[in-house]
Short mmCIF file of C-alpha atoms and ligand atoms in Angstrom, two decimals:
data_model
loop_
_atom_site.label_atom_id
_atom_site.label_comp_id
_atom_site.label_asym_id
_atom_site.label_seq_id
_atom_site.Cartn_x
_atom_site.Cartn_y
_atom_site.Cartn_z
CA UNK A 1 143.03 115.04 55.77
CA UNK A 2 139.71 116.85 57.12
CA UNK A 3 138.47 119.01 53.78
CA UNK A 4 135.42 118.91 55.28
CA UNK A 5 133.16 121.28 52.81
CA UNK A 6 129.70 120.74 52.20
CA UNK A 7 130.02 119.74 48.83
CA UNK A 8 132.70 117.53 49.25
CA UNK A 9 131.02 115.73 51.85
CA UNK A 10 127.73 115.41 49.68
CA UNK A 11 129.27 113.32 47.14
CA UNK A 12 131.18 111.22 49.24
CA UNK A 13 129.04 107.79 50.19
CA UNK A 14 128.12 107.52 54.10
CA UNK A 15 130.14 104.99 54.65
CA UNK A 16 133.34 106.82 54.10
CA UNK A 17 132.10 109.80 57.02
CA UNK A 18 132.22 110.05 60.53
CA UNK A 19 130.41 112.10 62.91
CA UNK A 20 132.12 112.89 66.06
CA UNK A 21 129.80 111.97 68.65
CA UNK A 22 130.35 114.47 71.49
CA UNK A 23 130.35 117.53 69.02
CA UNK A 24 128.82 116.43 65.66
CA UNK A 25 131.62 117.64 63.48
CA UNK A 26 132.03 115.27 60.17
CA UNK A 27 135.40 113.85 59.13
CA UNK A 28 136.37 111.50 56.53
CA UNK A 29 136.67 108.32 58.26
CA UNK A 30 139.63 107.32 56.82
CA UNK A 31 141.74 104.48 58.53
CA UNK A 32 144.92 106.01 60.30
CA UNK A 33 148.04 104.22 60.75
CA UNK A 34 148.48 101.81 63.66
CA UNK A 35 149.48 103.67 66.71
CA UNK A 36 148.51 107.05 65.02
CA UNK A 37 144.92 108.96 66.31
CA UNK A 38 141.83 110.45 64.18
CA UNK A 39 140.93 113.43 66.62
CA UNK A 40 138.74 115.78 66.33
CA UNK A 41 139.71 118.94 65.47
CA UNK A 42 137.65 121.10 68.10
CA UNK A 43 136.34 119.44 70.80
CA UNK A 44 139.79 116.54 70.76
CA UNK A 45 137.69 113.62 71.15
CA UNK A 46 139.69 110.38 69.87
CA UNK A 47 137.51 109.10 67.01
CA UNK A 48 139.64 106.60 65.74
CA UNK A 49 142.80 104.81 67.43
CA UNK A 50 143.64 101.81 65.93
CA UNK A 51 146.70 99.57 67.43
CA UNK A 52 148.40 96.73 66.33
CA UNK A 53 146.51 93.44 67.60
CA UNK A 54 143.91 94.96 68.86
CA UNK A 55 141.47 91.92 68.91
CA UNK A 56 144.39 89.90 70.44
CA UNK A 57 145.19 92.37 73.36
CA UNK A 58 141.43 92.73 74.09
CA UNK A 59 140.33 89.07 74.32
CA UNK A 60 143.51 88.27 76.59
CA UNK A 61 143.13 91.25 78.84
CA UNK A 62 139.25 90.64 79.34
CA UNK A 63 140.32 86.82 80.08
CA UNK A 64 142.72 88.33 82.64
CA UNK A 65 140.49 90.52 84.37
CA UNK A 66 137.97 87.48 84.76
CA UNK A 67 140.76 84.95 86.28
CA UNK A 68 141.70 88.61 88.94
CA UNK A 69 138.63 89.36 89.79
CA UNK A 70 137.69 85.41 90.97
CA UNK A 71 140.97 85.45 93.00
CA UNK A 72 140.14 88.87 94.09
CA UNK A 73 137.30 87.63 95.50
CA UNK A 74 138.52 84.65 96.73
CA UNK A 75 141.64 85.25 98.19
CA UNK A 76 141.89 86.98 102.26
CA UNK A 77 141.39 90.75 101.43
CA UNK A 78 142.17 92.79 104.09
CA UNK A 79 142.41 91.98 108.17
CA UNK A 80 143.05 94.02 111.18
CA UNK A 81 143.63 92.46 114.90
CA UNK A 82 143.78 94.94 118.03
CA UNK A 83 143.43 93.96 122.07
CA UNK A 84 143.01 90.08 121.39
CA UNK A 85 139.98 90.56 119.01
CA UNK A 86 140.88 89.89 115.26
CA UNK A 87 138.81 90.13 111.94
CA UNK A 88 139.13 88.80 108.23
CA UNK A 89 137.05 89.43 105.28
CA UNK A 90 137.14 88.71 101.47
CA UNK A 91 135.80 91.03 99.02
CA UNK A 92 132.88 89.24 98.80
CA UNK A 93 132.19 89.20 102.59
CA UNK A 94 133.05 92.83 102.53
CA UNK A 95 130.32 93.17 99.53
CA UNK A 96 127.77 90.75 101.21
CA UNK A 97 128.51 92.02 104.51
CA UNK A 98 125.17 93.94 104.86
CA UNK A 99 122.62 91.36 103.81
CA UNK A 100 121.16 91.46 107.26
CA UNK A 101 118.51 94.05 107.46
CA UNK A 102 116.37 97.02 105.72
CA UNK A 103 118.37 99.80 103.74
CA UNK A 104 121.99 98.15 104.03
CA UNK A 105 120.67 95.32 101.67
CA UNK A 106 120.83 97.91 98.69
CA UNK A 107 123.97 98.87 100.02
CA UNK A 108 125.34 95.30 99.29
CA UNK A 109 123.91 95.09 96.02
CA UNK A 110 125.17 98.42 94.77
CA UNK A 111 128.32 97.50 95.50
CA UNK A 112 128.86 94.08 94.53
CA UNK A 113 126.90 95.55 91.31
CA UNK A 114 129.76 98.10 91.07
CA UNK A 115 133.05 96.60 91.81
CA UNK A 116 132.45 92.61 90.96
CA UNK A 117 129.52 92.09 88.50
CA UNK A 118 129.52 94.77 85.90
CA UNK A 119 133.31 94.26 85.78
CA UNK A 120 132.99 91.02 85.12
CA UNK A 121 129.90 91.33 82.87
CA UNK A 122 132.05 93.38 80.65
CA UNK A 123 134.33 91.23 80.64
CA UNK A 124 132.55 88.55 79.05
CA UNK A 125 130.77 90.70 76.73
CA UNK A 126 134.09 91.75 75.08
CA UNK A 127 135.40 88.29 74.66
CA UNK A 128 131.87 87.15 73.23
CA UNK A 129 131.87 90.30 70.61
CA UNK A 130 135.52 90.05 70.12
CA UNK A 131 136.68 86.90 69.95
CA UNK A 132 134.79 85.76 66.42
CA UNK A 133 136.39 88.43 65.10
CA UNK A 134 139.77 87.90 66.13
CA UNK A 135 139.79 84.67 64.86
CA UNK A 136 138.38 85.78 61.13
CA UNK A 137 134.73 84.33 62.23
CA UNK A 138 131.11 85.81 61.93
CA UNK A 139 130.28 88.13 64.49
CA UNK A 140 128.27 85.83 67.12
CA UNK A 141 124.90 86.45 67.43
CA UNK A 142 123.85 89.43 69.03
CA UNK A 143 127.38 90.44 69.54
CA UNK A 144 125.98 93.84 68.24
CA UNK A 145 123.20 94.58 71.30
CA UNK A 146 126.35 92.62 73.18
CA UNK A 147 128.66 95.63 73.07
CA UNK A 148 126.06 97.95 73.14
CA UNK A 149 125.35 97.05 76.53
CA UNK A 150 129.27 96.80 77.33
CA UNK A 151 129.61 100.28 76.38
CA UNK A 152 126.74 101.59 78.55
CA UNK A 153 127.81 99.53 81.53
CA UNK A 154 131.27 101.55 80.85
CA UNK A 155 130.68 104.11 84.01
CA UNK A 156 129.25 101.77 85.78
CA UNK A 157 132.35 99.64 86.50
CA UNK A 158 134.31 101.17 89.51
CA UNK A 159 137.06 99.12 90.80
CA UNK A 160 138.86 102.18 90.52
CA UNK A 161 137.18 103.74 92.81
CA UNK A 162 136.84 101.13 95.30
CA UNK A 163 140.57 100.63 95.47
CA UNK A 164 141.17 104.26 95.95
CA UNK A 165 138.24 103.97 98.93
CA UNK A 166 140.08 100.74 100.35
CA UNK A 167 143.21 102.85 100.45
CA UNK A 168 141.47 106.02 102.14
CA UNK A 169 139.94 103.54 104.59
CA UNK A 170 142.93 101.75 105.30
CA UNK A 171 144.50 104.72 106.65
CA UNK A 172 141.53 105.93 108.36
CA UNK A 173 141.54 102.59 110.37
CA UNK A 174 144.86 101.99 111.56
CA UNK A 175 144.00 104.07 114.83
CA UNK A 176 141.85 101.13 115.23
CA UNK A 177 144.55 98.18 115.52
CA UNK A 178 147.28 96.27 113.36
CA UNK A 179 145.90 95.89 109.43
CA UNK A 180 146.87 92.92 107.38
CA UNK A 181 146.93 93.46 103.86
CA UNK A 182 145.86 89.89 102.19
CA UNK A 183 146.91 88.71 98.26
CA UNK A 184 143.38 89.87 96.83
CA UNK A 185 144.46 93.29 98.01
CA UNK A 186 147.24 93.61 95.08
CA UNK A 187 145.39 91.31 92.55
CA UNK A 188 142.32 93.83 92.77
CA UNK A 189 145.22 96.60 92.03
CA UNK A 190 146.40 94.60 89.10
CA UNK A 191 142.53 94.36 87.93
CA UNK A 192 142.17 97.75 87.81
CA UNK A 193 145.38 98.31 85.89
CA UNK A 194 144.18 95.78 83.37
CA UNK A 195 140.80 97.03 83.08
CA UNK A 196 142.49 100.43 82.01
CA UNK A 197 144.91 98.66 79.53
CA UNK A 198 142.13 97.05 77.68
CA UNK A 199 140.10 100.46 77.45
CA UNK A 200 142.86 101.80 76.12
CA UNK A 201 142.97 99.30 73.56
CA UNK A 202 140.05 99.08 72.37
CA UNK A 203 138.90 101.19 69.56
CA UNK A 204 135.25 101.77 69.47
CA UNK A 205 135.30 102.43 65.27
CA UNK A 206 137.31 99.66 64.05
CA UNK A 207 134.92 97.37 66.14
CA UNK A 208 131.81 98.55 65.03
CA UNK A 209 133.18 98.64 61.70
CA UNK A 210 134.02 94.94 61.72
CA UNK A 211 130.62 94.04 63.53
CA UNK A 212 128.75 96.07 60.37
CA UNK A 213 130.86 94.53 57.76
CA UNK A 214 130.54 91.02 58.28
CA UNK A 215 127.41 90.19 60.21
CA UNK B 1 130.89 127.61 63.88
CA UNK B 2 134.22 127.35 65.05
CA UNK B 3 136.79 127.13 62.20
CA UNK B 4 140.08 125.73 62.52
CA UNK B 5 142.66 127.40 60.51
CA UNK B 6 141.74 127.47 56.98
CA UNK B 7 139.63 124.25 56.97
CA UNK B 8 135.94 125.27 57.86
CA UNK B 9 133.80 122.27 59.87
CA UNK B 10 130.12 120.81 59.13
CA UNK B 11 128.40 119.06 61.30
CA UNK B 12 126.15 116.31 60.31
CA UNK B 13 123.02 118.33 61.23
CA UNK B 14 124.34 121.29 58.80
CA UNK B 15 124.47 118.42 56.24
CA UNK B 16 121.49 117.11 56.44
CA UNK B 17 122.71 113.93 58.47
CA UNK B 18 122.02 112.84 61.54
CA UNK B 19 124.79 110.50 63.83
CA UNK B 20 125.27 108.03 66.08
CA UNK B 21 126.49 108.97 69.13
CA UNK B 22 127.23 105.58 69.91
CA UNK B 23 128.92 104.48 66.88
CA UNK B 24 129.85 107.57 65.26
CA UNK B 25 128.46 106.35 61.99
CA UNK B 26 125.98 108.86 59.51
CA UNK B 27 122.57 108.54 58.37
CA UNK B 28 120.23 110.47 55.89
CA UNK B 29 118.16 112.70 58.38
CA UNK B 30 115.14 111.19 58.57
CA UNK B 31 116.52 107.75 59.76
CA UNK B 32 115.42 106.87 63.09
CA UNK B 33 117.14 104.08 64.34
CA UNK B 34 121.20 102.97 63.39
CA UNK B 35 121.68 100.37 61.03
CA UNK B 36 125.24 99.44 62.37
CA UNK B 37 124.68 99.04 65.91
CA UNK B 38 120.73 99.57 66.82
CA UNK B 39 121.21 102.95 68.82
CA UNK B 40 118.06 105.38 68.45
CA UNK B 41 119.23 108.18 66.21
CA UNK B 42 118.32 111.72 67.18
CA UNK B 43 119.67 114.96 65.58
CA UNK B 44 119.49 117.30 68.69
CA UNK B 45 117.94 116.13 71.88
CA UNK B 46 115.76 118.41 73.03
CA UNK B 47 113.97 116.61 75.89
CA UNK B 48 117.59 115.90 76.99
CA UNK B 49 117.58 118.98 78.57
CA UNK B 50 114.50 118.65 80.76
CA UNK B 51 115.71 114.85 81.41
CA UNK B 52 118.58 116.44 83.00
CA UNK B 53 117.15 119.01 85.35
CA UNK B 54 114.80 115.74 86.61
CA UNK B 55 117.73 113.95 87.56
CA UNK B 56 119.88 116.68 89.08
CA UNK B 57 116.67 117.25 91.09
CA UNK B 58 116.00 113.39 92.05
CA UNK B 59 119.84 113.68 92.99
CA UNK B 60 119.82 116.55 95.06
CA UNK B 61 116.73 115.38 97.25
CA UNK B 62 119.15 112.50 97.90
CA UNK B 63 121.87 114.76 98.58
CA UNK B 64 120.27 116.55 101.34
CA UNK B 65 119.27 113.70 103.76
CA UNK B 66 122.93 112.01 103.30
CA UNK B 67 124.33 114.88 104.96
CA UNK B 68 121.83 115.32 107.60
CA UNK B 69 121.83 111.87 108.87
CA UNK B 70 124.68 109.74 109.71
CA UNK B 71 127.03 108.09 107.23
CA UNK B 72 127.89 105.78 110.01
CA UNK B 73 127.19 104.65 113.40
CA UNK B 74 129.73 103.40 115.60
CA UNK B 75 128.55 101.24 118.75
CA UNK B 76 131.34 101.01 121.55
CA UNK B 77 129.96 98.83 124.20
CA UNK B 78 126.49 99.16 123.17
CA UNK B 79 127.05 102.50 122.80
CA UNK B 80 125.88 103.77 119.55
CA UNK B 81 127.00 107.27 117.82
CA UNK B 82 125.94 108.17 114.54
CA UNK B 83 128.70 110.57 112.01
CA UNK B 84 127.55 112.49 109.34
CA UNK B 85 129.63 113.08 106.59
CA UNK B 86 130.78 116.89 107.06
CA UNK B 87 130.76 115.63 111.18
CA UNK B 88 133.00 112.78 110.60
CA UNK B 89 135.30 114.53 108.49
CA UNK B 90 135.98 117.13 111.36
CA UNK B 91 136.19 114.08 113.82
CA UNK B 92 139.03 112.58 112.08
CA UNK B 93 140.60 115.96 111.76
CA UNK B 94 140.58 116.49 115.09
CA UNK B 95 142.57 113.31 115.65
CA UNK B 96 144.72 114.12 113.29
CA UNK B 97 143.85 112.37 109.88
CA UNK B 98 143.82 115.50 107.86
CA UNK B 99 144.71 113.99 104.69
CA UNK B 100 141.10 110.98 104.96
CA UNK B 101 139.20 114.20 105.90
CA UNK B 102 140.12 116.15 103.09
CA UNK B 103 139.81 113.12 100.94
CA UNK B 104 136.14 112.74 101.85
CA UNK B 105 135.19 116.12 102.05
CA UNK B 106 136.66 116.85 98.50
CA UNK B 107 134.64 113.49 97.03
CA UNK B 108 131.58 113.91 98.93
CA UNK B 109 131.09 117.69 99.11
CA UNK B 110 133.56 119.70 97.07
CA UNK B 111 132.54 117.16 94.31
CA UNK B 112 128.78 116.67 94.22
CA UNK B 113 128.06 120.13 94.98
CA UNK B 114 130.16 121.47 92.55
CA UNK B 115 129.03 119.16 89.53
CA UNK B 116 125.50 120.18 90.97
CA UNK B 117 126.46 123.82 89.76
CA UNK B 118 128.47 122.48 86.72
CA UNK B 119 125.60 120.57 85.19
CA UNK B 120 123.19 123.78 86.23
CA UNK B 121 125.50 125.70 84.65
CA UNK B 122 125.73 123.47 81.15
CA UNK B 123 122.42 123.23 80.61
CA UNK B 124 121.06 127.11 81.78
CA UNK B 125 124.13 127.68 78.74
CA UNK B 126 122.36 125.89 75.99
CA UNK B 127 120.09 128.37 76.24
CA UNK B 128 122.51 131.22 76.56
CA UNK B 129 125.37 130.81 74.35
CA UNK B 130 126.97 133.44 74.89
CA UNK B 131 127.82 132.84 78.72
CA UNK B 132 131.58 130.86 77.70
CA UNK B 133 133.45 129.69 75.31
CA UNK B 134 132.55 126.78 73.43
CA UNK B 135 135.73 124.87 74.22
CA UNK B 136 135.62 125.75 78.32
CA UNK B 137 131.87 124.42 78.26
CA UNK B 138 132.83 121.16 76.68
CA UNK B 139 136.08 121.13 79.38
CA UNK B 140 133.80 121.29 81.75
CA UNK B 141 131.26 118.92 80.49
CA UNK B 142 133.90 116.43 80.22
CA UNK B 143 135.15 117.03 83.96
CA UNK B 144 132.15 116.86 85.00
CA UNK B 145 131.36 113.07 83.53
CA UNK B 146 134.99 112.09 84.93
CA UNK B 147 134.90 113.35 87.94
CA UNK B 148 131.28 112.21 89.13
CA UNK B 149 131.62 108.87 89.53
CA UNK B 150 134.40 109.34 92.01
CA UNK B 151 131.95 110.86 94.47
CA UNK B 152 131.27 107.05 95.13
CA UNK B 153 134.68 106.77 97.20
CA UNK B 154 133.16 107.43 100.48
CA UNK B 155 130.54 104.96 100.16
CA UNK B 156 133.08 102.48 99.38
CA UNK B 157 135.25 103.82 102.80
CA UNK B 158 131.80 102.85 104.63
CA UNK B 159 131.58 99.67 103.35
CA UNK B 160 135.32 97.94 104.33
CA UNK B 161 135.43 100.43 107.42
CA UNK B 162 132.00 98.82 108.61
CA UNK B 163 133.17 95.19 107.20
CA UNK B 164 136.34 95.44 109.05
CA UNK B 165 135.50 96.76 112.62
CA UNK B 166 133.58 94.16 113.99
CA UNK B 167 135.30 93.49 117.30
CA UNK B 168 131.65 91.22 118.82
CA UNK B 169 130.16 93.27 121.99
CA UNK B 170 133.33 95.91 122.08
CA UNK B 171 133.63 97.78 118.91
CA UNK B 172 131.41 97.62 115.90
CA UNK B 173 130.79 99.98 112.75
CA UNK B 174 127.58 99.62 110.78
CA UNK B 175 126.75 101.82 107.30
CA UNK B 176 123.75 104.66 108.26
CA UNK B 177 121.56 106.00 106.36
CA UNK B 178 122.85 108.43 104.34
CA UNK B 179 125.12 105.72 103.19
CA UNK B 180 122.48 104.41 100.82
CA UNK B 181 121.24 107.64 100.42
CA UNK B 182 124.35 109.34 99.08
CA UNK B 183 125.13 106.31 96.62
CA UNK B 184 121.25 106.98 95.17
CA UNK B 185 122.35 110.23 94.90
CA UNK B 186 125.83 109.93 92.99
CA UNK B 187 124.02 107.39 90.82
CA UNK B 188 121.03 109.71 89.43
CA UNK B 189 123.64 112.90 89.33
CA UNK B 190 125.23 110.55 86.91
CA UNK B 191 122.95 109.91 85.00
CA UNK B 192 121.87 113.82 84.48
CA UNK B 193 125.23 114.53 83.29
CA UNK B 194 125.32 111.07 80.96
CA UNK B 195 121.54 112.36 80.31
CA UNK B 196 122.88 115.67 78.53
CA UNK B 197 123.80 115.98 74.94
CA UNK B 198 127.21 117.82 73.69
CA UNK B 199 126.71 118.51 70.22
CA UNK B 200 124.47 121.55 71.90
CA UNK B 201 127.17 122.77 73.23
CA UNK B 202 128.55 123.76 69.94
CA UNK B 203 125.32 124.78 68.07
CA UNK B 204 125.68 128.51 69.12
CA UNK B 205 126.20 129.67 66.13
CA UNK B 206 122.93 132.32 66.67
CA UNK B 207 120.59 130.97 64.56
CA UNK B 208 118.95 128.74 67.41
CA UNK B 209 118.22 125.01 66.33
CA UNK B 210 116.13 124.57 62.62
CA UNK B 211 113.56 122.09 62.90
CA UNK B 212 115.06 119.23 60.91
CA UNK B 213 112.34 116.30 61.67
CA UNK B 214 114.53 114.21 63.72
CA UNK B 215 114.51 116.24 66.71
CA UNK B 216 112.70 114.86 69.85
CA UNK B 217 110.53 117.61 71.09
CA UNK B 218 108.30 115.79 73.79
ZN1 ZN C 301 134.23 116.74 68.26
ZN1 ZN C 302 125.19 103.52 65.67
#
């Protein structure tokens, strides 16, 4: 599967190669099965992992996230009451809580950059690049520079890591009174599971492929 | 090279070729820019190098003030006392929340100083092949771009912990300083580790890097 000799890589046509990105090892890109993985053979970065409905999996859990993430920030988010006093926020009065004065502003933005926007950003730029193909159409325009910028926001997007901070903080502040966990709480949970689903799902080659081929 | 059983591997640059490292796809050498999905095409990245050390130093003159000044301040009855990071960590120890403190001091110390070395380490290597294996290096390389953007966690703990204690004149918690400060700094730390480019991790084959005419130099 990887004869991989000079010569034998001269004669084959560009097209038919692939150059693993993190340590520049060439392969013959050859389509593997559904389900089964092109790796590379010595750094293991997955170069191509196609899965059935791929498209269909992708638009639908992008769609989901999108419909989360606006009850996420809806929805009552977490609470806590103690000695007669009691407090509610959202996500996005959590995220906007700091809009007051100097330094904190940044604060705010970083955040709601972090855990709402690019999320949802990405979102829309998958079902914009992917949903043409999925239904046998052109790619739309710019859908190329579209996932380009997807891809780059990629590390960007930390729900993740806010949940994980929401649960840290959570404990921290029960010495402070009685916390309420509110609905957007578990649908920001769900988001993140999602968001790791459709990762998972997506594979990088076969898209680019399909963008090249029939724009 | 590394060879894997009996099959021996090429890289693109040994070819001739340069890739994409955002598409994976090949191009004749002197190509500058992909056709398939409009990346800029560069064989080895030298500058990458020196584009890493200015970040890691940006990042690090962030790092310092967000542990001398106070992560937040907490006003009891107009009151106000400020917590470090390392300070408030020992605080909640000493009232018992072992498991937040060692949360926070493994994402805000353990891991920002230790992909301060990691990076240091990766790209003083380049240079000096010979210092690990190939493999380890790119283990580490990849830790190190997982594990960075987790540093973020305590920033997020300051933002609901400062959203959610707001009890009027009694009890409130606002972010300090080194809230924004930190953040800056896990933000251009990430981007000297996304700023540094494999494929030199597995060049050290002793021969140094042939000038090919897609290299950027300056
Ligand atoms: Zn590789
Ligand atoms: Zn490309």
């Amino acid at each position: 599967m990887l004869d991989t000799s000079s010569t034998d890589m001269a004669g084959s046509s560009l097209d038919e190669v692939i150059a693993c990105p993190e340590c520049d090892a060439l392969y013959h890109a050859r389509m593997p099965e559904e389900g089964a993985r092109l790796v590379c053979k010595r750094c293991h970065h997955v170069l191509i992992a196609p899965q059935k409905d791929a498209y269909l999996h992708v638009v639908s859990l992008a769609l989901t996230t999108l419909f989360l993430m606006g009850g996420a920030i809806y929805f009552p988010f977490l609470g806590i009451s103690a000695a007669g006093f009691e407090n509610k926020t959202s996500v996005l009065k959590t995220v906007m809580a700091f809009l007051d004065e100097g330094f904190t502003v940044a604060l705010s933005i970083f955040v709601a950059a972090f855990i709402i926007m690019i999320p949802a950003i990405r979102s829309i730029l998958v079902i914009y690049v992917i949903l043409p193909l999925m239904m046998g159409r052109k790619p739309a325009p710019y859908a190329r520079t579209a996932f380009r910028v997807s891809e780059d926001l990629r590390p960007w997007s930390m729900a993740e890591i806010f949940i994980i901070g929401c649960a840290v903080a959570l404990v921290k502040i029960v010495a402070y009174g009685k916390v309420e966990i509110g609905p957007a709480f578990w649908l920001f949970i769900v988001l993140v599971i999602v968001t790791v689903l459709q990762d998972i799902s997506m594979d990088r080659w076969s898209i680019w492929k399909a963008l090249e081929r029939r724009s | 090279m590394e060879s894997s059983g009996t099959q021996k591997l090429i890289t693109a640059r040994e070819a001739g070729l340069v890739s994409c490292t955002r598409c994976s796809k090949v191009w004749p050498m002197e190509h500058k820019t992909c056709g398939r999905c409009g990346g800029k095409l560069v064989s080895r990245d030298m500058m990458s190098l020196q584009r890493v050390w200015a970040w890691m130093a940006v990042g690090l003159m962030c790092y310092i003030p967000a542990n001398v000044f106070p992560m937040l301040n907490t006003q009891v009855l107009g009151k106000t006392s400020g917590n470090t990071i390392i300070g408030g960590a020992i605080t909640l120890a000493h009232h018992g929340g072992y498991f937040v403190a060692l949360v926070i001091l493994l994402a805000s110390v353990a891991i920002p100083v230790g992909k301060f070395i990691a990076v240091a380490y990766l790209a003083v290597s380049v240079r000096r092949p010979d210092m690990l294996r190939n493999e380890q290096r790119h283990k580490l390389y990849h830790f190190v771009e997982f594990i960075g953007r987790w540093s973020m966690i305590d920033v997020f703990v300051v933002i609901i912990t400062s959203a959610l204690i707001q009890f009027s004149v009694a009890v409130t918690v606002r972010p300090g300083i080194a809230a924004i400060t930190f953040a800056l700094s896990v933000i251009f730390t990430m981007f000297a580790a996304m700023s540094f480019d494999p494929r030199m991790i597995w060049d050290n084959d002793g021969r140094g890097w042939p000038e090919t005419g897609n290299d950027r130099n300056e």
